[in-house]
mmCIF file of C-alpha atoms in Angstrom:
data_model
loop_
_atom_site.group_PDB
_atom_site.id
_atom_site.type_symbol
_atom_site.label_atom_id
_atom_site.label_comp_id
_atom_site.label_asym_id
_atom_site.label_seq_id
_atom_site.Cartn_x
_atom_site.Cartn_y
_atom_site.Cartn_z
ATOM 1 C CA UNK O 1 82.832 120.349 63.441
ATOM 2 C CA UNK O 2 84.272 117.433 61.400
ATOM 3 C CA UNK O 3 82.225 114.428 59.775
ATOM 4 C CA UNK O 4 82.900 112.055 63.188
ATOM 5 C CA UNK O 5 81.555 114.801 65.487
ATOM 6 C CA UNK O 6 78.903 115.762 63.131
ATOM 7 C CA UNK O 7 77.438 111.908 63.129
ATOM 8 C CA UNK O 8 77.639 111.836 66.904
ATOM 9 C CA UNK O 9 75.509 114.868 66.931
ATOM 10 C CA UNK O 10 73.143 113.244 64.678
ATOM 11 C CA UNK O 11 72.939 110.137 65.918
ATOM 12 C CA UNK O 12 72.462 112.319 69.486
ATOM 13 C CA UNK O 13 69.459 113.977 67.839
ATOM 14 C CA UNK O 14 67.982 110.706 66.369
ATOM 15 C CA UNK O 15 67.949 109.150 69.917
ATOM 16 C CA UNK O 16 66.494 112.837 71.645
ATOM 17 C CA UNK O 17 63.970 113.131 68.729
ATOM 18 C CA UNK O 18 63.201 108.931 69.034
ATOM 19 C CA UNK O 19 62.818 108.845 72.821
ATOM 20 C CA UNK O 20 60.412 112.654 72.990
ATOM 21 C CA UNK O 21 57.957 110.535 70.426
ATOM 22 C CA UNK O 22 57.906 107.487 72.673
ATOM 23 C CA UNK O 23 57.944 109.647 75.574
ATOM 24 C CA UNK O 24 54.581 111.762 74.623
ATOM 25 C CA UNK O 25 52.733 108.468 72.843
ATOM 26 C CA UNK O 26 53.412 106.196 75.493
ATOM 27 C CA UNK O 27 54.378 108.148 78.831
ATOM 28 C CA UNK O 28 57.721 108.058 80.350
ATOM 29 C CA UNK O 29 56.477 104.737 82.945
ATOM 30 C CA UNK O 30 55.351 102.464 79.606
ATOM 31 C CA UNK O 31 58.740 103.876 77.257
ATOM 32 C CA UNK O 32 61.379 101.199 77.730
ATOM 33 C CA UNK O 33 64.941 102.129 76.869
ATOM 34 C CA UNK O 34 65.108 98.707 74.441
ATOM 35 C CA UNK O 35 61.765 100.750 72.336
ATOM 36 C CA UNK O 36 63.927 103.980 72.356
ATOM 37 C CA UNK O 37 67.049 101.753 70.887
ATOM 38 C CA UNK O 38 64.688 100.315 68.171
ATOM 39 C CA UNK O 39 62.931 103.779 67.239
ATOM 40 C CA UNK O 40 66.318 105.165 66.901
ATOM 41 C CA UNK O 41 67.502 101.789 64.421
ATOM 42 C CA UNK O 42 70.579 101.123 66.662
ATOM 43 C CA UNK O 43 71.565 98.660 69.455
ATOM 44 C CA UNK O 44 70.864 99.698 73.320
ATOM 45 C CA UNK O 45 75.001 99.268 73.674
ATOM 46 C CA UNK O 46 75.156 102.427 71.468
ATOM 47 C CA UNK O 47 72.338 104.286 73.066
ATOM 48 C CA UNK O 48 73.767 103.939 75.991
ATOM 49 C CA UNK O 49 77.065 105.214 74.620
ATOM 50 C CA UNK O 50 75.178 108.708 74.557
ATOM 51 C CA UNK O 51 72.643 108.153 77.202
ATOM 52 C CA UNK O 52 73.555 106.278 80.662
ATOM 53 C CA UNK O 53 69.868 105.750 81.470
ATOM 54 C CA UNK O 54 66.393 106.297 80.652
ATOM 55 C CA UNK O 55 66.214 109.111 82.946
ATOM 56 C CA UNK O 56 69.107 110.687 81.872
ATOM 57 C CA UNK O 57 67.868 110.891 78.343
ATOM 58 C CA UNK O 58 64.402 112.121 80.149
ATOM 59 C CA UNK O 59 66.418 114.364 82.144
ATOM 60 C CA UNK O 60 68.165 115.957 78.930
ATOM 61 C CA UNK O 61 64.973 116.527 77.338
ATOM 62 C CA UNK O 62 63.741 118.121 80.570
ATOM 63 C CA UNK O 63 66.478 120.638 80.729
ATOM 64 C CA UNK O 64 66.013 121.539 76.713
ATOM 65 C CA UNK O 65 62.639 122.079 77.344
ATOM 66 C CA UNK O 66 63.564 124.166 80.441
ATOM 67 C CA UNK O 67 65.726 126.542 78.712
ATOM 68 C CA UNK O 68 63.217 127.376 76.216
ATOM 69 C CA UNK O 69 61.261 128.031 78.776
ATOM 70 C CA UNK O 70 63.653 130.787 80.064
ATOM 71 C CA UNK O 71 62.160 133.685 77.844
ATOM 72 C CA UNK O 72 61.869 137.194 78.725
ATOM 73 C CA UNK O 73 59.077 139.100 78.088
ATOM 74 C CA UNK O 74 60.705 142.788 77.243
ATOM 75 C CA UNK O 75 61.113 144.252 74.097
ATOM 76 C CA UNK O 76 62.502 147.613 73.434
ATOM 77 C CA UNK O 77 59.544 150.096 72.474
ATOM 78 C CA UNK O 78 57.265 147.611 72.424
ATOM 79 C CA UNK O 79 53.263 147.653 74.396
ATOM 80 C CA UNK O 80 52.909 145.053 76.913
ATOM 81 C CA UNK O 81 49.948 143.743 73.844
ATOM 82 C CA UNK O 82 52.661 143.902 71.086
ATOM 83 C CA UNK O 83 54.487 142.233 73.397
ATOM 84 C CA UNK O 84 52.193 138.953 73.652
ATOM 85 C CA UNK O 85 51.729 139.635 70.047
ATOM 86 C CA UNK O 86 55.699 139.025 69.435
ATOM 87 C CA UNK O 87 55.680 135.756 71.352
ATOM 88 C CA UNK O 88 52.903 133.973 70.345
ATOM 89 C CA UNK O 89 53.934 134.299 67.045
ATOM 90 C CA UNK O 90 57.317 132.752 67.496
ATOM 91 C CA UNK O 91 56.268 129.771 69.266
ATOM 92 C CA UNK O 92 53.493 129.393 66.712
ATOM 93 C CA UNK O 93 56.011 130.227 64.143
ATOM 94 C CA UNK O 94 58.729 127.638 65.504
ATOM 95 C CA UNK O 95 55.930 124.784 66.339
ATOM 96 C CA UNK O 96 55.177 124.613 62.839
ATOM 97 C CA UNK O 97 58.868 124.955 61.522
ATOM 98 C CA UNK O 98 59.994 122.035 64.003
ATOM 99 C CA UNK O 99 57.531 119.364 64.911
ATOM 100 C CA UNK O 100 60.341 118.293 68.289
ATOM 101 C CA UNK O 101 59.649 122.148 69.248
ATOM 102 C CA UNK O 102 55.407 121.345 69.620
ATOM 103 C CA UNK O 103 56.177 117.894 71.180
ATOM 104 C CA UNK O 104 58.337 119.229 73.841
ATOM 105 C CA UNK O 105 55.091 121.122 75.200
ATOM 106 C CA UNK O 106 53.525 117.681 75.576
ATOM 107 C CA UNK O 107 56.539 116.267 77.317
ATOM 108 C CA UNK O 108 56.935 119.663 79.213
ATOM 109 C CA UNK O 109 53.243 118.991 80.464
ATOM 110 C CA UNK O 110 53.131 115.496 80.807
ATOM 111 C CA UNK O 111 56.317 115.704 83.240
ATOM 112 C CA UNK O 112 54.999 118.265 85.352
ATOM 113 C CA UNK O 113 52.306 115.468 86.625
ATOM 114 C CA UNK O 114 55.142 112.461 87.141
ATOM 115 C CA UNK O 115 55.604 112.413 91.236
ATOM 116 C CA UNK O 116 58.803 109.931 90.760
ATOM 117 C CA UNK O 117 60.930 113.090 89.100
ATOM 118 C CA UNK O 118 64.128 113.943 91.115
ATOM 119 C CA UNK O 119 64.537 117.554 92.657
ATOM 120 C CA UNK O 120 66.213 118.958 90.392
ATOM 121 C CA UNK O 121 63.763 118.631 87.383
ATOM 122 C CA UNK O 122 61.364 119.498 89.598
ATOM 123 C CA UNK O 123 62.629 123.070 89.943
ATOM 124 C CA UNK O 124 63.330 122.831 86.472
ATOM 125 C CA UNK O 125 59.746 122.574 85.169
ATOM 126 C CA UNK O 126 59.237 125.192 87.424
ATOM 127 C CA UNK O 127 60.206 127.255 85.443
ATOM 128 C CA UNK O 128 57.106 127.110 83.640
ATOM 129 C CA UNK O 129 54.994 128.595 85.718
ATOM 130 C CA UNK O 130 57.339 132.018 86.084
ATOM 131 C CA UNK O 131 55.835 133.050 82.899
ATOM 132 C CA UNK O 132 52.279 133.214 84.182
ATOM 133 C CA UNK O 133 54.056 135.040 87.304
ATOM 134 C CA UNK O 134 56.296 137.601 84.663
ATOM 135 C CA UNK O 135 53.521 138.044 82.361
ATOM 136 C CA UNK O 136 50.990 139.476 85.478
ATOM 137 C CA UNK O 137 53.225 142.874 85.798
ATOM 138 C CA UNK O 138 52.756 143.467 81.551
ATOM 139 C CA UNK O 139 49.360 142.893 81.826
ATOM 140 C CA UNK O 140 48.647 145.043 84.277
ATOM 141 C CA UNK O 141 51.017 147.360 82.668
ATOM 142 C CA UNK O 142 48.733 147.088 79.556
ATOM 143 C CA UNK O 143 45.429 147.669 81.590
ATOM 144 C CA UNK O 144 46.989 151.048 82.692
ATOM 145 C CA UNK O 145 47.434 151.964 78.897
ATOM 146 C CA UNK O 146 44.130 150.629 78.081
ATOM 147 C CA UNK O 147 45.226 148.037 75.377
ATOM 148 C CA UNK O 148 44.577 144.719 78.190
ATOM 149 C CA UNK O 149 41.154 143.956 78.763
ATOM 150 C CA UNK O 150 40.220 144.466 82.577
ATOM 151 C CA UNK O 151 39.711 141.630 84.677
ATOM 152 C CA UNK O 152 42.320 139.504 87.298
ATOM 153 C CA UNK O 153 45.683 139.789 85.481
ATOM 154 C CA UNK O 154 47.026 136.060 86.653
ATOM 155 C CA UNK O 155 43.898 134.857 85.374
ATOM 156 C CA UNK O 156 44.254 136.017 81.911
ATOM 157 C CA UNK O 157 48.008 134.964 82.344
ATOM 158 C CA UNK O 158 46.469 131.880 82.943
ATOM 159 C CA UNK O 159 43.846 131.740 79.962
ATOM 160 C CA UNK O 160 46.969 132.883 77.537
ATOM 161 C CA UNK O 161 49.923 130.568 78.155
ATOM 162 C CA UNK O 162 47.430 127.741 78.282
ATOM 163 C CA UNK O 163 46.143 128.252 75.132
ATOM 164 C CA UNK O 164 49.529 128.310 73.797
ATOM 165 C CA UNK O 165 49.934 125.294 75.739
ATOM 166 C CA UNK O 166 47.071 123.340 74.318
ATOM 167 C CA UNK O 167 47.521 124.364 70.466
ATOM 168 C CA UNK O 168 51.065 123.501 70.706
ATOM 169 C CA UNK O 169 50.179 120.163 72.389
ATOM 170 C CA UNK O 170 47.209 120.044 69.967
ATOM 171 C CA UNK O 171 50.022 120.141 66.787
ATOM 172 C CA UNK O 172 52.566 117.959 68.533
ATOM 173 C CA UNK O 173 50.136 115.233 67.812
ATOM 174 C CA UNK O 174 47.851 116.145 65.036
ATOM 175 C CA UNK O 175 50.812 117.290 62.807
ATOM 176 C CA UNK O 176 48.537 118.209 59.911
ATOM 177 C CA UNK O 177 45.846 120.118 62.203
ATOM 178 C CA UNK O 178 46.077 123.877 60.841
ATOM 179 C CA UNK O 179 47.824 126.067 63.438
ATOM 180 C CA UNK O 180 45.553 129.439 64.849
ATOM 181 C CA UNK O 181 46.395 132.914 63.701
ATOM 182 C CA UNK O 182 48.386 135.002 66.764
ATOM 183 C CA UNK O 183 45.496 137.524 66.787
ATOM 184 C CA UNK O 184 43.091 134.880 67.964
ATOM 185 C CA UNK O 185 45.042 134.456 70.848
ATOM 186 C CA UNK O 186 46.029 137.618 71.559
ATOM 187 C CA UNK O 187 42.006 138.098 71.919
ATOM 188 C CA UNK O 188 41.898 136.600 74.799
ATOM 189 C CA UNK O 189 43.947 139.879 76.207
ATOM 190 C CA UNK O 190 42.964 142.301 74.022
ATOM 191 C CA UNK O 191 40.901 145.239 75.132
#
């Protein structure tokens, strides 16, 4: 990538990384694209050089939030409990290596509850709930090998990618708050 490409990817970034903070402190109704322009320290005429619209900006940040969103939940050789174990430290490990990684749970939640969102986000923040959905086969995979605590596997689906949720949303905007150790979520499932 040369220098000119390099600086529009920055200057991309600055505007993605200036709009999520506005976005989760202020809500996506009460964030004006003129605040995004002066968060990001450039003119609206440039912003919208990389971003038509509000929404399209909100849109983008959707759809990056979306594909993280996209994970699959099977490791070679691995119980369905190691399994949890393996994810829940990588998002704890990549909220507190990238601050934009926690604050896209907040936006992630925050958009779920906006009514005015076009279809098409809509089915992409569905995505979201398929993990509670492909996580209810594991755990009843790990009750059969007597490593999941018994009880209604969507429930504890529930209980688990929740409390990612809400740590990740907790760090997102209490940056210094200390982050929980894996095992004290993996608790929750374990037998």
């Amino acid at each position: 990538m040369n220098s000119r490409q390099q600086q529009k990817e920055q200057r991309r970034q600055l505007i993605l990384q200036a709009a999520l903070d506005l976005f989760i402190r202020k809500g996506y109704g009460e964030t004006k694209i003129a605040d995004i322009a002066k968060a990001a320290n450039m003119s609206m005429g440039l912003l919208f050089h990389y971003f038509e619209s509000k929404e399209k900006l909100y849109e983008t940040l959707i759809r990056i939030g979306s594909e993280k969103l996209k994970m699959e939940l099977n490791f070679a050789e691995a119980s369905p409990l190691m399994i949890f174990q393996y994810v829940t430290e990588d998002i704890f490990q990549t909220i507190n290596a990238n601050p934009f990684a926690a604050k896209m749970f907040v936006l992630m939640e925050n958009a779920q509850h906006l009514d005015t969102l076009p279809s098409d986000i809509k089915e992409m923040l569905a995505e979201a709930n398929t993990l509670i959905a492909k996580s209810i086969p594991l755990i009843e995979e790990g009750q059969r090998l007597n490593e999941i605590r018994e009880g209604n596997p969507q429930a504890l689906a529930i209980a688990f990618w929740n409390s990612l949720q809400g740590i990740a949303q907790h760090i997102a905007l209490q940056p210094n708050a200390p982050c929980p150790k894996a095992e004290w979520i993996i608790a929750i499932l374990k037998k």
